Amino acid sequence: MVVRVQETDFDVGTELAALHRNDPQIGALASFVGFVREMNDGAGVSEMTLEHYPGMTEKALAAIVAEARQRWAIVDALLIHRVGRLLPGDQIVLVAVAGSHRGEAFAACQFIMDYLKTRAPFWKREVTADGARWVEAHAADEQAAERWQT
Amino acid sequence: MVVRVQETDFDVGTELAALHRNDPQIGALASFVGFVREMNDGAGVSEMTLEHYPGMTEKALAAIVAEARQRWAIVDALLIHRVGRLLPGDQIVLVAVAGSHRGEAFAACQFIMDYLKTRAPFWKREVTADGARWVEAHAADEQAAERWQT
Amino acid sequence: MRLKILYFAGLREQIGQGSEELDLPAGVFDIAGLIQFLVARGGQWPSLATVRNLRYAVNQEMARLDTPLCPGDEVAFFPPVTGG
Amino acid sequence: MRLKILYFAGLREQIGQGSEELDLPAGVFDIAGLIQFLVARGGQWPSLATVRNLRYAVNQEMARLDTPLCPGDEVAFFPPVTGG
């Protein structure tokens, strides 16, 4: 299980290959990459800064991945989240889950993203034509996380 | 939209980068890679051959991806499926969906995999210690595809 | 009416060939009729009636038992698919 | 009881500082009491009562209003998270 918080970019192909590492019990690898969009909540975004809570961030991410491993029979999981200044088109986050079967891999990957969005201490600050603003949390993200609580 | 059926391997990092191609409206890229497992249905697999129906395969895959694009507001999608002889650990299939938001990207990616599993003319023939056998279709795959029919 | 018939995967092995061209007698106008005609040939052909969950395509589109056949059609028979 | 308090994101900007150390008076023993105590200082501190959906963590774990506080705890206040 790998959890990293970093300013530098990551290479998706390299990270997925490291997760798979030719383990022949792995039949399924589901992954997700999040990017900075140039439009968000109706305004053009020229740049973004991701603030976080050092120490708690790593613990929160590790707890989310550990919970995914408890809920589903998966082989391994990977979570990389960037912090600092980012531009439209930049990669923000990578979540990847390797397992025997696709159902578990997809579910665990979505679960990690949904929990990360509502439970990991990151905050986005966008710069738009109207100046800088902190991104507002979306109710849809809260609802996406809640569907796993059954 | 890219749909390819090929004997050669593919590089996931290269394919995902080509799908994303720095389009700043893309905020989410969900993907899935399927691999040959060394164990399947209780037996050790030493190699596998994927047979398909040339002509129909490409049409069926294009129709599945087109239906995903009709159902969800996604930006683009990619589907690569290998045929011919494969070994445990080898990549079989790559599905990737780029969109503005993660919900649509995840859903479309799973939909394409579920429909591919039940509607695209591929057949797996495995070699085990007991000889060669055609892989049996699983009811679970049929059920996974049916959940999208609501 | 002349048709091209294709067989895939385990069914191809049971039938012992991957394709054939044949002339249908009058009165055979859909997939159900074609299966009946082929099975009646005996030999390996009754496999078509015994294979579990036989699938069929006409001109490379999934078909049903009542899908009509036209001269020149490409008809394929195969077991449930197992790709991905 | 001495605590370390951290503020993040928009709340850090409203409060005007990212962290402070403070001695709690007797009678303050949970998050709810801490918020009441901080708000009563006036100035920028009433922001804690007006920010929408204030979140709090104690020793880097998400906490609730009735989470108890112990000497040396690290308490953090922040708005809902928006990563990913």
CSV table of C-alpha atoms in Angstrom, one decimal:
chain,number,residue,atom,x,y,z
A,1,MET,CA,0.0,0.0,0.0
A,2,VAL,CA,1.5,3.3,-1.1
A,3,VAL,CA,0.2,6.7,0.1
A,4,ARG,CA,2.1,9.8,-1.0
A,5,VAL,CA,1.5,13.6,-0.7
A,6,GLN,CA,3.8,15.6,-2.9
A,7,GLU,CA,4.4,18.8,-4.8
A,8,THR,CA,5.9,17.1,-7.8
A,9,ASP,CA,4.0,15.5,-10.6
A,10,PHE,CA,3.7,11.8,-11.0
A,11,ASP,CA,3.9,9.4,-14.1
A,12,VAL,CA,0.7,7.3,-14.3
A,13,GLY,CA,2.2,4.6,-16.4
A,14,THR,CA,5.2,4.1,-14.0
A,15,GLU,CA,2.9,4.1,-10.9
A,16,LEU,CA,0.5,1.6,-12.3
A,17,ALA,CA,3.3,-0.7,-13.4
A,18,ALA,CA,4.8,-0.5,-9.9
A,19,LEU,CA,1.4,-1.4,-8.4
A,20,HIS,CA,0.9,-4.3,-10.7
A,21,ARG,CA,4.6,-5.5,-10.6
A,22,ASN,CA,3.7,-8.5,-12.7
A,23,ASP,CA,1.8,-10.2,-9.9
A,24,PRO,CA,-0.1,-12.9,-11.7
A,25,GLN,CA,-2.9,-13.1,-9.2
A,26,ILE,CA,-4.0,-9.6,-10.3
A,27,GLY,CA,-6.7,-9.7,-13.0
A,28,ALA,CA,-8.0,-6.1,-12.6
A,29,LEU,CA,-6.5,-2.7,-12.2
A,30,ALA,CA,-9.0,0.2,-11.8
A,31,SER,CA,-7.6,3.7,-11.6
A,32,PHE,CA,-8.6,7.3,-11.5
A,33,VAL,CA,-6.7,10.5,-12.3
A,34,GLY,CA,-8.0,13.9,-11.3
A,35,PHE,CA,-6.9,17.0,-13.2
A,36,VAL,CA,-7.2,20.8,-12.7
A,37,ARG,CA,-10.0,22.0,-15.1
A,38,GLU,CA,-9.8,25.4,-16.7
A,39,MET,CA,-13.5,26.0,-15.8
A,40,ASN,CA,-14.9,25.4,-12.4
A,41,ASP,CA,-18.2,26.5,-10.9
A,42,GLY,CA,-18.8,28.8,-13.8
A,43,ALA,CA,-15.5,30.7,-13.8
A,44,GLY,CA,-12.2,30.4,-15.8
A,45,VAL,CA,-9.4,29.2,-13.6
A,46,SER,CA,-5.9,30.4,-14.3
A,47,GLU,CA,-4.2,28.6,-11.5
A,48,MET,CA,-4.9,26.7,-8.3
A,49,THR,CA,-3.1,26.1,-4.9
A,50,LEU,CA,-3.8,23.0,-2.9
A,51,GLU,CA,-3.3,23.6,0.9
A,52,HIS,CA,-3.3,20.6,3.3
A,53,TYR,CA,-2.8,19.7,6.9
A,54,PRO,CA,0.7,18.0,7.0
A,55,GLY,CA,0.6,15.0,9.3
A,56,MET,CA,-3.2,14.6,9.4
A,57,THR,CA,-3.3,14.3,5.6
A,58,GLU,CA,-1.1,11.2,5.4
A,59,LYS,CA,-3.0,9.6,8.3
A,60,ALA,CA,-6.4,10.3,6.8
A,61,LEU,CA,-5.3,8.9,3.4
A,62,ALA,CA,-3.8,5.8,4.9
A,63,ALA,CA,-7.0,5.3,6.9
A,64,ILE,CA,-9.2,5.6,3.8
A,65,VAL,CA,-7.1,3.1,1.9
A,66,ALA,CA,-7.0,0.7,4.9
A,67,GLU,CA,-10.8,0.8,5.1
A,68,ALA,CA,-11.0,0.0,1.4
A,69,ARG,CA,-8.8,-3.0,1.9
A,70,GLN,CA,-11.0,-4.1,4.7
A,71,ARG,CA,-14.2,-3.8,2.7
A,72,TRP,CA,-13.1,-5.4,-0.5
A,73,ALA,CA,-10.9,-8.4,-1.3
A,74,ILE,CA,-8.2,-6.4,-3.2
A,75,VAL,CA,-4.5,-7.1,-3.6
A,76,ASP,CA,-3.1,-3.6,-3.3
A,77,ALA,CA,-3.9,0.1,-3.6
A,78,LEU,CA,-2.1,3.3,-4.4
A,79,LEU,CA,-2.9,6.9,-3.6
A,80,ILE,CA,-0.9,9.9,-4.7
A,81,HIS,CA,-2.2,13.5,-4.0
A,82,ARG,CA,-0.3,16.6,-5.0
A,83,VAL,CA,-0.2,19.9,-3.0
A,84,GLY,CA,1.0,23.4,-3.9
A,85,ARG,CA,0.6,25.4,-7.0
A,86,LEU,CA,-1.1,23.7,-10.1
A,87,LEU,CA,-2.2,24.9,-13.5
A,88,PRO,CA,-5.2,23.8,-15.7
A,89,GLY,CA,-4.4,20.4,-17.2
A,90,ASP,CA,-2.1,19.4,-14.3
A,91,GLN,CA,-2.7,16.1,-12.5
A,92,ILE,CA,-3.9,16.4,-8.9
A,93,VAL,CA,-4.6,12.9,-7.7
A,94,LEU,CA,-4.1,9.3,-8.7
A,95,VAL,CA,-5.9,6.4,-7.1
A,96,ALA,CA,-5.3,2.8,-8.3
A,97,VAL,CA,-6.6,-0.5,-7.0
A,98,ALA,CA,-5.4,-3.9,-8.1
A,99,GLY,CA,-7.4,-7.0,-7.4
A,100,SER,CA,-8.4,-10.4,-8.7
A,101,HIS,CA,-11.7,-9.2,-10.1
A,102,ARG,CA,-13.0,-6.0,-11.6
A,103,GLY,CA,-16.0,-5.5,-9.4
A,104,GLU,CA,-13.9,-5.1,-6.2
A,105,ALA,CA,-11.3,-3.0,-7.9
A,106,PHE,CA,-13.8,-0.5,-9.3
A,107,ALA,CA,-15.7,-0.3,-6.1
A,108,ALA,CA,-12.6,0.2,-3.9
A,109,CYS,CA,-11.2,2.8,-6.3
A,110,GLN,CA,-14.5,4.9,-6.3
A,111,PHE,CA,-14.8,4.5,-2.5
A,112,ILE,CA,-11.3,5.9,-2.0
A,113,MET,CA,-12.0,8.9,-4.3
A,114,ASP,CA,-15.3,9.6,-2.6
A,115,TYR,CA,-13.9,9.4,0.9
A,116,LEU,CA,-10.8,11.4,-0.1
A,117,LYS,CA,-13.1,14.2,-1.4
A,118,THR,CA,-14.9,14.5,1.9
A,119,ARG,CA,-12.5,13.3,4.6
A,120,ALA,CA,-8.9,14.2,3.7
A,121,PRO,CA,-7.7,17.7,4.7
A,122,PHE,CA,-7.0,19.3,1.4
A,123,TRP,CA,-8.4,22.7,0.3
A,124,LYS,CA,-8.3,24.2,-3.2
A,125,ARG,CA,-7.8,27.9,-3.7
A,126,GLU,CA,-8.4,29.0,-7.3
A,127,VAL,CA,-7.3,32.1,-9.1
A,128,THR,CA,-10.0,33.4,-11.5
A,129,ALA,CA,-10.5,36.7,-13.5
A,130,ASP,CA,-12.3,38.0,-10.4
A,131,GLY,CA,-9.4,37.2,-8.1
A,132,ALA,CA,-8.6,34.2,-5.8
A,133,ARG,CA,-11.3,32.2,-4.1
A,134,TRP,CA,-11.5,29.1,-1.9
A,135,VAL,CA,-13.4,26.3,-3.7
A,136,GLU,CA,-16.7,25.5,-1.9
A,137,ALA,CA,-17.4,21.9,-0.9
A,138,HIS,CA,-20.2,20.3,-3.0
A,139,ALA,CA,-23.2,18.5,-1.6
A,140,ALA,CA,-22.8,16.0,-4.4
A,141,ASP,CA,-19.5,14.9,-3.0
A,142,GLU,CA,-21.0,14.4,0.4
A,143,GLN,CA,-23.8,12.3,-1.1
A,144,ALA,CA,-21.3,10.3,-3.1
A,145,ALA,CA,-19.4,9.4,0.1
A,146,GLU,CA,-22.6,8.7,2.0
A,147,ARG,CA,-23.7,5.9,-0.4
A,148,TRP,CA,-20.9,3.7,1.0
A,149,GLN,CA,-22.3,3.9,4.5
A,150,THR,CA,-24.9,1.1,4.1
B,1,MET,CA,-13.0,7.8,-29.7
B,2,VAL,CA,-10.5,5.1,-30.2
B,3,VAL,CA,-11.3,1.4,-30.5
B,4,ARG,CA,-8.5,-1.1,-31.3
B,5,VAL,CA,-8.3,-4.9,-31.5
B,6,GLN,CA,-4.6,-6.0,-31.7
B,7,GLU,CA,-2.2,-8.8,-31.0
B,8,THR,CA,0.5,-6.4,-29.7
B,9,ASP,CA,0.7,-5.1,-26.2
B,10,PHE,CA,-0.1,-1.5,-25.3
B,11,ASP,CA,1.5,1.0,-23.0
B,12,VAL,CA,-1.1,2.3,-20.5
B,13,GLY,CA,0.7,5.6,-19.7
B,14,THR,CA,1.0,6.4,-23.4
B,15,GLU,CA,-2.6,5.6,-24.2
B,16,LEU,CA,-4.0,7.6,-21.2
B,17,ALA,CA,-1.8,10.6,-22.1
B,18,ALA,CA,-3.1,10.4,-25.7
B,19,LEU,CA,-6.7,10.3,-24.4
B,20,HIS,CA,-6.2,13.3,-22.1
B,21,ARG,CA,-4.0,15.2,-24.5
B,22,ASN,CA,-3.9,18.2,-22.1
B,23,ASP,CA,-7.6,19.0,-22.7
B,24,PRO,CA,-8.2,21.4,-19.8
B,25,GLN,CA,-12.0,20.6,-19.8
B,26,ILE,CA,-11.1,17.1,-18.6
B,27,GLY,CA,-11.2,16.8,-14.8
B,28,ALA,CA,-11.5,13.0,-14.5
B,29,LEU,CA,-9.9,10.0,-16.2
B,30,ALA,CA,-11.2,6.6,-15.1
B,31,SER,CA,-9.5,3.6,-16.5
B,32,PHE,CA,-9.4,-0.2,-16.2
B,33,VAL,CA,-6.8,-2.7,-17.2
B,34,GLY,CA,-7.6,-6.4,-17.3
B,35,PHE,CA,-4.8,-9.0,-17.0
B,36,VAL,CA,-4.4,-12.8,-17.5
B,37,ARG,CA,-4.4,-14.4,-14.1
B,38,GLU,CA,-2.4,-17.5,-13.3
B,39,MET,CA,-5.4,-19.0,-11.5
B,40,ASN,CA,-8.9,-19.1,-13.1
B,41,ASP,CA,-11.9,-21.1,-12.0
B,42,GLY,CA,-9.7,-23.2,-9.7
B,43,ALA,CA,-7.0,-24.2,-12.1
B,44,GLY,CA,-3.5,-22.9,-12.9
B,45,VAL,CA,-3.3,-21.3,-16.3
B,46,SER,CA,0.0,-21.5,-18.2
B,47,GLU,CA,-1.2,-19.6,-21.3
B,48,MET,CA,-4.3,-18.3,-23.0
B,49,THR,CA,-5.5,-17.7,-26.5
B,50,LEU,CA,-8.1,-15.0,-27.3
B,51,GLU,CA,-10.2,-15.8,-30.4
B,52,HIS,CA,-12.5,-13.2,-31.8
B,53,TYR,CA,-14.8,-12.5,-34.7
B,54,PRO,CA,-13.0,-10.0,-37.0
B,55,GLY,CA,-15.3,-7.4,-38.3
B,56,MET,CA,-18.0,-7.9,-35.7
B,57,THR,CA,-15.6,-7.3,-32.9
B,58,GLU,CA,-14.7,-3.8,-33.9
B,59,LYS,CA,-18.4,-3.0,-34.6
B,60,ALA,CA,-19.5,-4.3,-31.3
B,61,LEU,CA,-16.9,-2.4,-29.4
B,62,ALA,CA,-17.6,0.8,-31.2
B,63,ALA,CA,-21.3,0.4,-30.5
B,64,ILE,CA,-20.6,-0.1,-26.8
B,65,VAL,CA,-18.4,3.0,-26.6
B,66,ALA,CA,-21.0,5.0,-28.6
B,67,GLU,CA,-23.7,3.9,-26.2
B,68,ALA,CA,-21.6,5.0,-23.2
B,69,ARG,CA,-21.1,8.4,-24.8
B,70,GLN,CA,-24.9,8.7,-25.3
B,71,ARG,CA,-25.6,7.8,-21.7
B,72,TRP,CA,-23.1,10.0,-19.9
B,73,ALA,CA,-21.7,13.4,-20.6
B,74,ILE,CA,-18.1,12.4,-21.2
B,75,VAL,CA,-15.4,14.0,-23.3
B,76,ASP,CA,-13.8,10.9,-24.9
B,77,ALA,CA,-13.2,7.2,-24.4
B,78,LEU,CA,-10.7,4.6,-25.4
B,79,LEU,CA,-10.9,0.8,-25.7
B,80,ILE,CA,-8.1,-1.5,-26.6
B,81,HIS,CA,-8.5,-5.3,-26.6
B,82,ARG,CA,-5.8,-7.8,-27.4
B,83,VAL,CA,-6.3,-11.1,-29.3
B,84,GLY,CA,-4.0,-14.1,-29.8
B,85,ARG,CA,-1.7,-15.9,-27.4
B,86,LEU,CA,-1.2,-14.3,-23.9
B,87,LEU,CA,0.6,-15.4,-20.8
B,88,PRO,CA,-0.2,-14.9,-17.1
B,89,GLY,CA,0.5,-11.3,-16.1
B,90,ASP,CA,-0.1,-10.0,-19.7
B,91,GLN,CA,-2.5,-7.1,-20.3
B,92,ILE,CA,-5.7,-8.1,-22.1
B,93,VAL,CA,-7.8,-5.0,-22.2
B,94,LEU,CA,-7.7,-1.3,-21.5
B,95,VAL,CA,-10.8,0.9,-21.1
B,96,ALA,CA,-10.4,4.6,-20.3
B,97,VAL,CA,-13.0,7.4,-20.1
B,98,ALA,CA,-12.2,11.1,-19.8
B,99,GLY,CA,-14.9,13.5,-18.6
B,100,SER,CA,-15.4,16.7,-16.6
B,101,HIS,CA,-16.5,14.9,-13.4
B,102,ARG,CA,-15.6,11.6,-11.8
B,103,GLY,CA,-19.1,10.1,-11.4
B,104,GLU,CA,-19.7,10.0,-15.2
B,105,ALA,CA,-16.2,8.8,-16.0
B,106,PHE,CA,-16.4,5.9,-13.5
B,107,ALA,CA,-19.9,4.9,-14.6
B,108,ALA,CA,-19.1,4.9,-18.3
B,109,CYS,CA,-15.8,3.0,-17.7
B,110,GLN,CA,-17.6,0.2,-15.8
B,111,PHE,CA,-20.5,0.2,-18.3
B,112,ILE,CA,-18.1,-0.4,-21.2
B,113,MET,CA,-16.3,-3.2,-19.3
B,114,ASP,CA,-19.6,-4.9,-18.3
B,115,TYR,CA,-21.0,-4.7,-21.8
B,116,LEU,CA,-17.7,-5.8,-23.4
B,117,LYS,CA,-17.7,-8.9,-21.1
B,118,THR,CA,-21.2,-10.0,-22.4
B,119,ARG,CA,-21.6,-8.5,-25.9
B,120,ALA,CA,-18.3,-8.4,-27.7
B,121,PRO,CA,-17.3,-11.6,-29.6
B,122,PHE,CA,-14.2,-12.7,-27.8
B,123,TRP,CA,-13.6,-16.2,-26.5
B,124,LYS,CA,-10.8,-17.2,-24.1
B,125,ARG,CA,-9.1,-20.6,-24.4
B,126,GLU,CA,-6.9,-21.5,-21.5
B,127,VAL,CA,-4.2,-24.1,-21.2
B,128,THR,CA,-4.0,-25.7,-17.7
B,129,ALA,CA,-2.3,-28.8,-16.4
B,130,ASP,CA,-5.4,-30.8,-17.5
B,131,GLY,CA,-5.1,-29.5,-21.0
B,132,ALA,CA,-6.8,-26.8,-23.0
B,133,ARG,CA,-10.3,-25.6,-22.2
B,134,TRP,CA,-12.7,-22.8,-23.3
B,135,VAL,CA,-13.5,-20.4,-20.5
B,136,GLU,CA,-17.1,-20.6,-19.4
B,137,ALA,CA,-19.2,-17.5,-19.3
B,138,HIS,CA,-20.1,-16.4,-15.8
B,139,ALA,CA,-23.6,-15.5,-14.6
B,140,ALA,CA,-22.0,-12.7,-12.5
B,141,ASP,CA,-20.9,-11.0,-15.8
B,142,GLU,CA,-24.4,-11.2,-17.2
B,143,GLN,CA,-25.8,-9.7,-13.9
B,144,ALA,CA,-23.2,-6.9,-14.0
B,145,ALA,CA,-24.3,-6.0,-17.5
B,146,GLU,CA,-28.0,-6.2,-16.7
B,147,ARG,CA,-27.8,-3.6,-13.9
B,148,TRP,CA,-27.3,-0.9,-16.6
B,149,GLN,CA,-30.6,-1.8,-18.3
B,150,THR,CA,-32.8,0.4,-16.0
C,1,MET,CA,-30.9,-18.5,-50.8
C,2,ARG,CA,-27.2,-18.5,-50.4
C,3,LEU,CA,-25.6,-17.7,-47.0
C,4,LYS,CA,-22.2,-17.6,-45.4
C,5,ILE,CA,-22.1,-19.4,-42.0
C,6,LEU,CA,-19.4,-18.9,-39.4
C,7,TYR,CA,-18.7,-20.9,-36.3
C,8,PHE,CA,-16.5,-19.7,-33.4
C,9,ALA,CA,-14.6,-21.0,-30.4
C,10,GLY,CA,-15.7,-24.3,-28.8
C,11,LEU,CA,-18.6,-24.6,-31.3
C,12,ARG,CA,-16.1,-24.3,-34.2
C,13,GLU,CA,-14.2,-27.2,-32.7
C,14,GLN,CA,-17.3,-29.3,-32.2
C,15,ILE,CA,-18.6,-28.6,-35.7
C,16,GLY,CA,-15.1,-29.2,-37.1
C,17,GLN,CA,-15.0,-26.2,-39.4
C,18,GLY,CA,-14.9,-22.4,-39.1
C,19,SER,CA,-17.1,-21.5,-42.0
C,20,GLU,CA,-19.1,-22.7,-44.9
C,21,GLU,CA,-21.3,-21.4,-47.7
C,22,LEU,CA,-24.6,-23.0,-48.3
C,23,ASP,CA,-27.9,-22.8,-50.2
C,24,LEU,CA,-31.0,-22.8,-48.0
C,25,PRO,CA,-34.0,-24.7,-49.2
C,26,ALA,CA,-37.3,-22.7,-49.6
C,27,GLY,CA,-39.1,-22.4,-46.4
C,28,VAL,CA,-36.1,-21.5,-44.3
C,29,PHE,CA,-36.3,-17.7,-43.6
C,30,ASP,CA,-35.0,-17.1,-40.1
C,31,ILE,CA,-32.4,-18.2,-37.5
C,32,ALA,CA,-34.7,-20.8,-36.0
C,33,GLY,CA,-35.3,-22.4,-39.4
C,34,LEU,CA,-31.6,-22.3,-40.2
C,35,ILE,CA,-30.7,-24.1,-37.0
C,36,GLN,CA,-33.4,-26.7,-37.7
C,37,PHE,CA,-32.0,-27.2,-41.2
C,38,LEU,CA,-28.4,-27.5,-40.0
C,39,VAL,CA,-29.2,-29.9,-37.1
C,40,ALA,CA,-31.2,-32.1,-39.6
C,41,ARG,CA,-27.9,-32.7,-41.5
C,42,GLY,CA,-26.8,-35.0,-38.6
C,43,GLY,CA,-23.1,-35.7,-38.0
C,44,GLN,CA,-21.6,-32.9,-35.9
C,45,TRP,CA,-24.5,-30.5,-36.6
C,46,PRO,CA,-26.8,-31.5,-33.7
C,47,SER,CA,-24.2,-29.7,-31.5
C,48,LEU,CA,-26.0,-26.5,-32.5
C,49,ALA,CA,-29.0,-27.7,-30.6
C,50,THR,CA,-27.1,-28.9,-27.5
C,51,VAL,CA,-24.6,-26.1,-26.9
C,52,ARG,CA,-25.6,-24.1,-23.8
C,53,ASN,CA,-26.9,-20.6,-24.5
C,54,LEU,CA,-26.1,-20.6,-28.2
C,55,ARG,CA,-25.6,-17.1,-29.6
C,56,TYR,CA,-26.1,-16.0,-33.2
C,57,ALA,CA,-25.3,-12.9,-35.2
C,58,VAL,CA,-26.6,-11.8,-38.7
C,59,ASN,CA,-24.3,-9.6,-40.6
C,60,GLN,CA,-22.2,-9.0,-37.5
C,61,GLU,CA,-25.0,-7.9,-35.3
C,62,MET,CA,-26.4,-10.0,-32.5
C,63,ALA,CA,-29.6,-11.7,-33.7
C,64,ARG,CA,-32.6,-13.5,-32.3
C,65,LEU,CA,-34.3,-16.8,-33.3
C,66,ASP,CA,-36.8,-14.8,-35.3
C,67,THR,CA,-34.3,-12.6,-37.1
C,68,PRO,CA,-35.1,-12.9,-40.8
C,69,LEU,CA,-32.4,-14.1,-43.3
C,70,CYS,CA,-31.8,-12.6,-46.7
C,71,PRO,CA,-29.6,-13.9,-49.6
C,72,GLY,CA,-26.0,-13.1,-49.0
C,73,ASP,CA,-26.3,-12.7,-45.3
C,74,GLU,CA,-23.3,-13.7,-43.0
C,75,VAL,CA,-24.6,-15.8,-40.1
C,76,ALA,CA,-22.4,-16.6,-37.2
C,77,PHE,CA,-23.0,-19.2,-34.4
C,78,PHE,CA,-21.0,-19.1,-31.2
C,79,PRO,CA,-21.1,-19.8,-27.4
C,80,PRO,CA,-21.5,-17.0,-24.9
C,81,VAL,CA,-18.6,-14.5,-25.1
C,82,THR,CA,-15.8,-14.5,-22.5
C,83,GLY,CA,-13.5,-11.6,-23.4
C,84,GLY,CA,-12.3,-8.7,-21.3
D,1,MET,CA,-4.5,23.1,30.1
D,2,ARG,CA,-2.2,24.0,27.3
D,3,LEU,CA,-3.3,23.3,23.7
D,4,LYS,CA,-2.0,23.9,20.2
D,5,ILE,CA,-4.6,25.3,17.8
D,6,LEU,CA,-4.3,25.2,14.0
D,7,TYR,CA,-6.5,27.1,11.4
D,8,PHE,CA,-6.6,26.1,7.7
D,9,ALA,CA,-7.7,27.5,4.4
D,10,GLY,CA,-10.3,30.3,4.3
D,11,LEU,CA,-10.6,30.1,8.1
D,12,ARG,CA,-6.9,30.7,8.5
D,13,GLU,CA,-7.3,33.8,6.4
D,14,GLN,CA,-10.3,35.1,8.4
D,15,ILE,CA,-8.6,34.4,11.7
D,16,GLY,CA,-5.5,36.0,10.4
D,17,GLN,CA,-3.1,33.3,11.7
D,18,GLY,CA,-2.3,29.7,11.1
D,19,SER,CA,-1.7,28.5,14.6
D,20,GLU,CA,-1.4,29.5,18.2
D,21,GLU,CA,-0.7,28.0,21.6
D,22,LEU,CA,-3.1,28.8,24.5
D,23,ASP,CA,-3.9,28.0,28.0
D,24,LEU,CA,-7.6,27.0,28.5
D,25,PRO,CA,-9.4,28.1,31.6
D,26,ALA,CA,-10.8,25.5,33.9
D,27,GLY,CA,-14.3,24.4,32.8
D,28,VAL,CA,-13.4,24.0,29.1
D,29,PHE,CA,-13.0,20.3,28.4
D,30,ASP,CA,-14.3,19.7,24.9
D,31,ILE,CA,-14.5,21.2,21.3
D,32,ALA,CA,-17.8,22.9,22.0
D,33,GLY,CA,-16.3,24.6,25.0
D,34,LEU,CA,-13.1,25.6,23.1
D,35,ILE,CA,-15.1,27.2,20.4
D,36,GLN,CA,-17.2,29.1,22.9
D,37,PHE,CA,-14.0,30.3,24.6
D,38,LEU,CA,-12.4,31.4,21.4
D,39,VAL,CA,-15.4,33.2,20.1
D,40,ALA,CA,-15.7,35.1,23.3
D,41,ARG,CA,-12.3,36.6,22.6
D,42,GLY,CA,-14.0,38.8,20.0
D,43,GLY,CA,-12.1,40.3,17.1
D,44,GLN,CA,-11.8,37.8,14.3
D,45,TRP,CA,-12.7,34.8,16.5
D,46,PRO,CA,-16.5,34.9,16.0
D,47,SER,CA,-15.7,33.6,12.5
D,48,LEU,CA,-15.5,30.2,14.1
D,49,ALA,CA,-19.2,30.5,14.9
D,50,THR,CA,-20.3,31.8,11.5
D,51,VAL,CA,-18.2,29.7,9.1
D,52,ARG,CA,-20.5,27.2,7.3
D,53,ASN,CA,-20.0,23.6,8.4
D,54,LEU,CA,-17.0,24.1,10.5
D,55,ARG,CA,-14.8,21.0,10.9
D,56,TYR,CA,-12.5,20.1,13.7
D,57,ALA,CA,-9.8,17.6,14.4
D,58,VAL,CA,-8.1,16.6,17.6
D,59,ASN,CA,-4.6,15.1,17.3
D,60,GLN,CA,-5.1,14.8,13.5
D,61,GLU,CA,-8.3,12.8,13.8
D,62,MET,CA,-11.7,14.2,12.8
D,63,ALA,CA,-13.6,15.2,16.0
D,64,ARG,CA,-17.1,16.1,17.2
D,65,LEU,CA,-18.4,18.9,19.4
D,66,ASP,CA,-18.3,16.6,22.4
D,67,THR,CA,-14.8,15.2,21.7
D,68,PRO,CA,-12.8,15.7,25.0
D,69,LEU,CA,-9.6,17.7,25.2
D,70,CYS,CA,-6.4,16.8,27.1
D,71,PRO,CA,-3.3,18.8,27.9
D,72,GLY,CA,-1.0,18.9,24.9
D,73,ASP,CA,-3.7,18.2,22.3
D,74,GLU,CA,-3.4,19.5,18.8
D,75,VAL,CA,-6.7,20.9,17.8
D,76,ALA,CA,-7.4,22.1,14.2
D,77,PHE,CA,-10.3,24.1,12.8
D,78,PHE,CA,-11.1,24.2,9.1
D,79,PRO,CA,-13.8,24.5,6.5
D,80,PRO,CA,-15.2,21.4,4.6
D,81,VAL,CA,-12.4,19.8,2.6
D,82,THR,CA,-12.2,20.2,-1.2
D,83,GLY,CA,-9.3,18.0,-2.4
D,84,GLY,CA,-9.2,15.3,-5.1
